[in-house]
Amino acid sequence: AQSVTQLDSQVPVFEEAPVELRCNYSSSVSVYLFWYVQYPNQGLQLLLKYLSGSTLVKGINGFEAEFNKSQTSFHLRKPSVHISDTAEYFCAVRPTGNQFYFGTGTSLTVIP
Amino acid sequence: KAGVTQTPRYLIKTRGQQVTLSCSPISGHRSVSWYQQTPGQGLQFLFEYFSETQRNKGNFPGRFSGRQFSNSRSEMNVSTLELGDSALYLCASSLLGQGSDQPQHFGDGTRLSIL
């Protein structure tokens, strides 16, 4: 079975500073990769996805992620965070023909 | 287009009772998946339904069951509730099944509390 590891459970960062949220997955087979964001008392919203092609994908709210096949990673980045980015972020992996597997989440707190 | 709708939003039950949660997917979506979310555990996959058939099942006991209707609406049932069943239950729909490259769209969840 696939496993997804989000290396940091909590990430505090000052407003307007850059941030990277790390995600590694176990399988080397062909996968689709996703990042979701969850605000308090809400479901998950899709931030971005990697299906194929360019390894750098851009999403909503200024976020981007880079797929690294050799390191089986899909780290999420934002060059300058805002208070409104405070939320829980989930990395998800879907091996082709299979179900979604989610990481345990990273809580991002933006400090004014 | 309306999003995924889950009802009720909040539910309080006692041990031993049973509960039914409802999910209405985005119009046209045929796949509905259910997840249990608890602090520290992230999202645990319960099961997926596609065109009224269960296609995938996670590692949960038989007390957790579900079904999907011809209009793609889905229900999840938990019998003989235990304290550990307290969680946020999320439903997600997608246009095609979990084998595709389609993302899942989530509802806001039902928060179930067991006393």
Coordinates of C-alpha atoms in Angstrom, one line a residue:
Chain A
A1 CA 0.0 0.0 0.0
Q2 CA 1.0 3.6 -0.6
S3 CA 2.1 5.8 2.2
V4 CA 2.3 9.6 2.3
T5 CA 4.6 11.4 4.7
Q6 CA 4.2 15.0 5.6
L7 CA 7.4 15.6 7.5
D8 CA 6.3 18.7 9.5
S9 CA 3.1 18.5 11.5
Q10 CA 3.3 22.2 12.4
V11 CA 4.9 25.1 10.6
P12 CA 4.9 28.6 12.0
V13 CA 6.0 31.3 9.7
F14 CA 6.0 35.1 9.8
E15 CA 3.7 37.0 7.4
E16 CA 5.3 37.8 4.0
A17 CA 8.0 35.2 4.5
P18 CA 8.4 32.2 2.2
V19 CA 7.2 28.7 3.2
E20 CA 7.8 25.1 2.1
L21 CA 5.6 22.2 3.2
R22 CA 7.2 18.9 2.5
C23 CA 5.5 15.7 1.2
N24 CA 7.1 12.4 0.3
Y25 CA 5.4 9.3 -0.9
S26 CA 6.5 5.7 -0.9
S27 CA 5.6 4.2 -4.3
S28 CA 7.7 4.7 -7.4
V29 CA 4.9 3.6 -9.7
S30 CA 3.0 6.1 -11.8
V31 CA 1.0 8.5 -9.5
Y32 CA -1.1 11.5 -9.6
L33 CA -0.3 14.1 -6.9
F34 CA -2.5 16.7 -5.1
W35 CA -2.4 19.3 -2.4
Y36 CA -5.5 20.2 -0.5
V37 CA -6.1 23.0 2.0
Q38 CA -8.6 22.8 4.9
Y39 CA -9.9 25.8 6.8
P40 CA -11.5 25.4 10.2
N41 CA -14.9 23.7 10.1
Q42 CA -14.7 23.1 6.4
G43 CA -13.9 20.3 4.0
L44 CA -10.8 20.1 1.8
Q45 CA -10.3 22.4 -1.2
L46 CA -8.0 21.5 -4.1
L47 CA -4.9 23.8 -4.2
L48 CA -3.2 22.1 -7.2
K49 CA -2.5 18.8 -8.9
Y50 CA 0.2 17.1 -10.9
L51 CA -1.0 14.7 -13.5
S52 CA 1.8 14.7 -16.1
G53 CA 4.1 17.1 -18.0
S54 CA 6.0 20.0 -16.4
T55 CA 7.2 19.1 -12.9
L56 CA 6.4 22.6 -11.6
V57 CA 2.7 23.1 -11.1
K58 CA 1.0 26.3 -10.1
G59 CA -2.2 26.4 -8.1
I60 CA -4.6 28.9 -6.5
N61 CA -3.7 31.6 -4.0
G62 CA -0.1 31.8 -5.2
F63 CA 1.0 28.3 -4.3
E64 CA 3.1 26.0 -6.4
A65 CA 4.6 22.6 -6.1
E66 CA 7.4 20.6 -7.7
F67 CA 7.2 17.0 -8.5
N68 CA 10.5 15.1 -8.0
K69 CA 10.2 11.6 -9.3
S70 CA 13.7 10.4 -8.2
Q71 CA 13.1 11.6 -4.6
T72 CA 9.4 10.7 -4.7
S73 CA 8.5 14.2 -3.3
F74 CA 5.9 16.8 -4.0
H75 CA 6.8 19.8 -1.9
L76 CA 4.4 22.8 -1.7
R77 CA 5.8 26.4 -1.7
K78 CA 4.7 29.9 -1.5
P79 CA 7.1 32.9 -1.8
S80 CA 5.2 35.2 0.5
V81 CA 2.5 34.0 2.9
H82 CA -0.5 35.9 4.2
I83 CA -2.5 35.6 7.4
S84 CA -5.3 34.1 5.4
D85 CA -3.0 31.1 4.5
T86 CA -3.3 29.8 8.1
A87 CA -4.9 26.4 7.6
E88 CA -4.2 22.7 7.5
Y89 CA -2.6 21.4 4.3
F90 CA -2.8 17.8 3.0
C91 CA -0.8 16.1 0.4
A92 CA -2.5 13.3 -1.5
V93 CA -1.3 10.6 -3.8
R94 CA -3.3 8.5 -6.2
P95 CA -1.4 5.6 -7.9
T96 CA -3.1 5.2 -11.3
G97 CA -6.0 2.9 -11.0
N98 CA -6.1 3.1 -7.3
Q99 CA -7.6 5.0 -4.4
F100 CA -6.4 8.3 -2.8
Y101 CA -3.9 8.2 0.0
F102 CA -3.6 11.3 2.2
G103 CA -0.8 12.5 4.5
T104 CA -1.6 13.4 8.1
G105 CA -1.5 17.1 7.4
T106 CA 0.7 20.1 8.1
S107 CA -0.8 22.9 10.2
L108 CA 0.5 26.2 8.8
T109 CA 0.3 29.2 11.2
V110 CA 1.1 32.6 9.8
I111 CA 2.3 35.0 12.5
P112 CA 1.6 38.7 12.0
Chain B
K1 CA -22.9 24.5 -9.7
A2 CA -23.7 23.4 -6.1
G3 CA -20.9 21.7 -4.2
V4 CA -20.9 18.5 -2.2
T5 CA -23.6 18.7 0.5
Q6 CA -23.3 16.7 3.7
T7 CA -26.1 16.4 6.3
P8 CA -26.3 16.9 9.2
R9 CA -23.3 19.1 10.0
Y10 CA -23.2 18.1 13.6
L11 CA -24.4 15.0 15.4
I12 CA -24.2 13.8 19.0
K13 CA -24.9 10.2 19.9
T14 CA -24.2 7.8 22.7
R15 CA -22.3 4.6 22.8
G16 CA -24.2 1.7 21.3
Q17 CA -26.5 3.8 19.1
Q18 CA -26.3 3.8 15.3
V19 CA -26.1 6.8 12.9
T20 CA -26.7 7.5 9.3
L21 CA -24.9 10.3 7.4
S22 CA -25.9 11.6 4.1
C23 CA -23.9 13.0 1.1
S24 CA -25.2 14.6 -2.1
P25 CA -22.4 14.8 -4.7
I26 CA -21.9 17.5 -7.3
S27 CA -24.4 17.1 -10.1
G28 CA -23.0 14.7 -12.7
H29 CA -20.5 13.1 -10.4
R30 CA -20.8 9.4 -10.2
S31 CA -18.1 8.6 -7.6
V32 CA -18.6 9.2 -3.9
S33 CA -15.9 8.4 -1.3
W34 CA -16.1 8.6 2.5
Y35 CA -13.3 9.4 4.9
Q36 CA -12.8 9.6 8.6
Q37 CA -10.7 12.5 9.9
T38 CA -9.3 12.5 13.4
P39 CA -6.5 14.6 14.9
G40 CA -3.1 13.0 14.3
Q41 CA -4.5 10.3 12.0
G42 CA -5.3 12.5 9.0
L43 CA -7.9 11.2 6.5
Q44 CA -8.6 7.5 6.7
F45 CA -10.4 6.1 3.6
L46 CA -13.6 4.3 4.4
F47 CA -15.0 3.3 1.0
E48 CA -15.9 4.4 -2.5
Y49 CA -19.1 4.0 -4.4
F50 CA -19.4 4.3 -8.1
S51 CA -22.7 3.8 -10.0
E52 CA -24.3 2.2 -6.9
T53 CA -21.5 -0.3 -6.5
Q54 CA -18.8 -0.3 -3.8
R55 CA -15.5 -0.3 -5.6
N56 CA -12.9 0.2 -2.9
K57 CA -13.0 -0.4 0.9
G58 CA -10.6 0.8 3.6
N59 CA -9.5 -1.0 6.7
F60 CA -12.6 -0.4 8.9
P61 CA -14.8 -2.9 10.8
G62 CA -18.0 -4.1 9.4
R63 CA -19.9 -1.6 11.7
F64 CA -19.2 0.9 9.0
S65 CA -21.3 0.5 5.9
G66 CA -22.6 2.5 3.1
R67 CA -24.7 2.6 0.0
Q68 CA -25.3 4.7 -3.1
F69 CA -28.6 5.5 -4.8
S70 CA -29.4 5.8 -8.5
N71 CA -29.1 9.6 -8.2
S72 CA -25.5 9.2 -6.9
R73 CA -26.5 10.3 -3.4
S74 CA -24.8 8.3 -0.7
E75 CA -25.3 7.3 2.9
M76 CA -22.9 6.0 5.4
N77 CA -24.1 4.0 8.4
V78 CA -22.2 3.3 11.6
S79 CA -23.8 0.8 14.0
T80 CA -23.0 0.1 17.7
L81 CA -21.2 3.4 18.1
E82 CA -18.0 3.5 20.1
L83 CA -16.2 6.5 21.7
G84 CA -13.4 6.1 19.2
D85 CA -15.9 6.8 16.3
S86 CA -15.9 10.5 17.3
A87 CA -14.5 12.2 14.2
L88 CA -15.2 14.4 11.3
Y89 CA -16.7 12.3 8.4
L90 CA -15.9 13.7 5.0
C91 CA -17.6 12.9 1.8
A92 CA -15.9 13.6 -1.6
S93 CA -17.2 13.2 -5.1
S94 CA -15.5 13.1 -8.4
L95 CA -16.6 12.8 -12.0
L96 CA -15.1 9.4 -12.5
G97 CA -13.9 6.7 -10.2
Q98 CA -10.8 6.7 -8.1
G99 CA -8.8 5.1 -10.8
S100 CA -8.9 8.3 -12.9
D101 CA -6.9 11.5 -12.7
Q102 CA -10.0 13.5 -11.6
P103 CA -9.6 15.3 -8.3
Q104 CA -12.0 14.8 -5.5
H105 CA -14.3 17.6 -4.3
F106 CA -15.1 17.6 -0.6
G107 CA -18.1 18.5 1.4
D108 CA -17.8 20.4 4.7
G109 CA -18.2 17.2 6.7
T110 CA -20.4 15.8 9.5
R111 CA -18.8 16.1 13.0
L112 CA -19.9 13.1 15.0
S113 CA -19.5 13.2 18.7
I114 CA -20.0 10.1 20.8
L115 CA -20.8 10.5 24.5

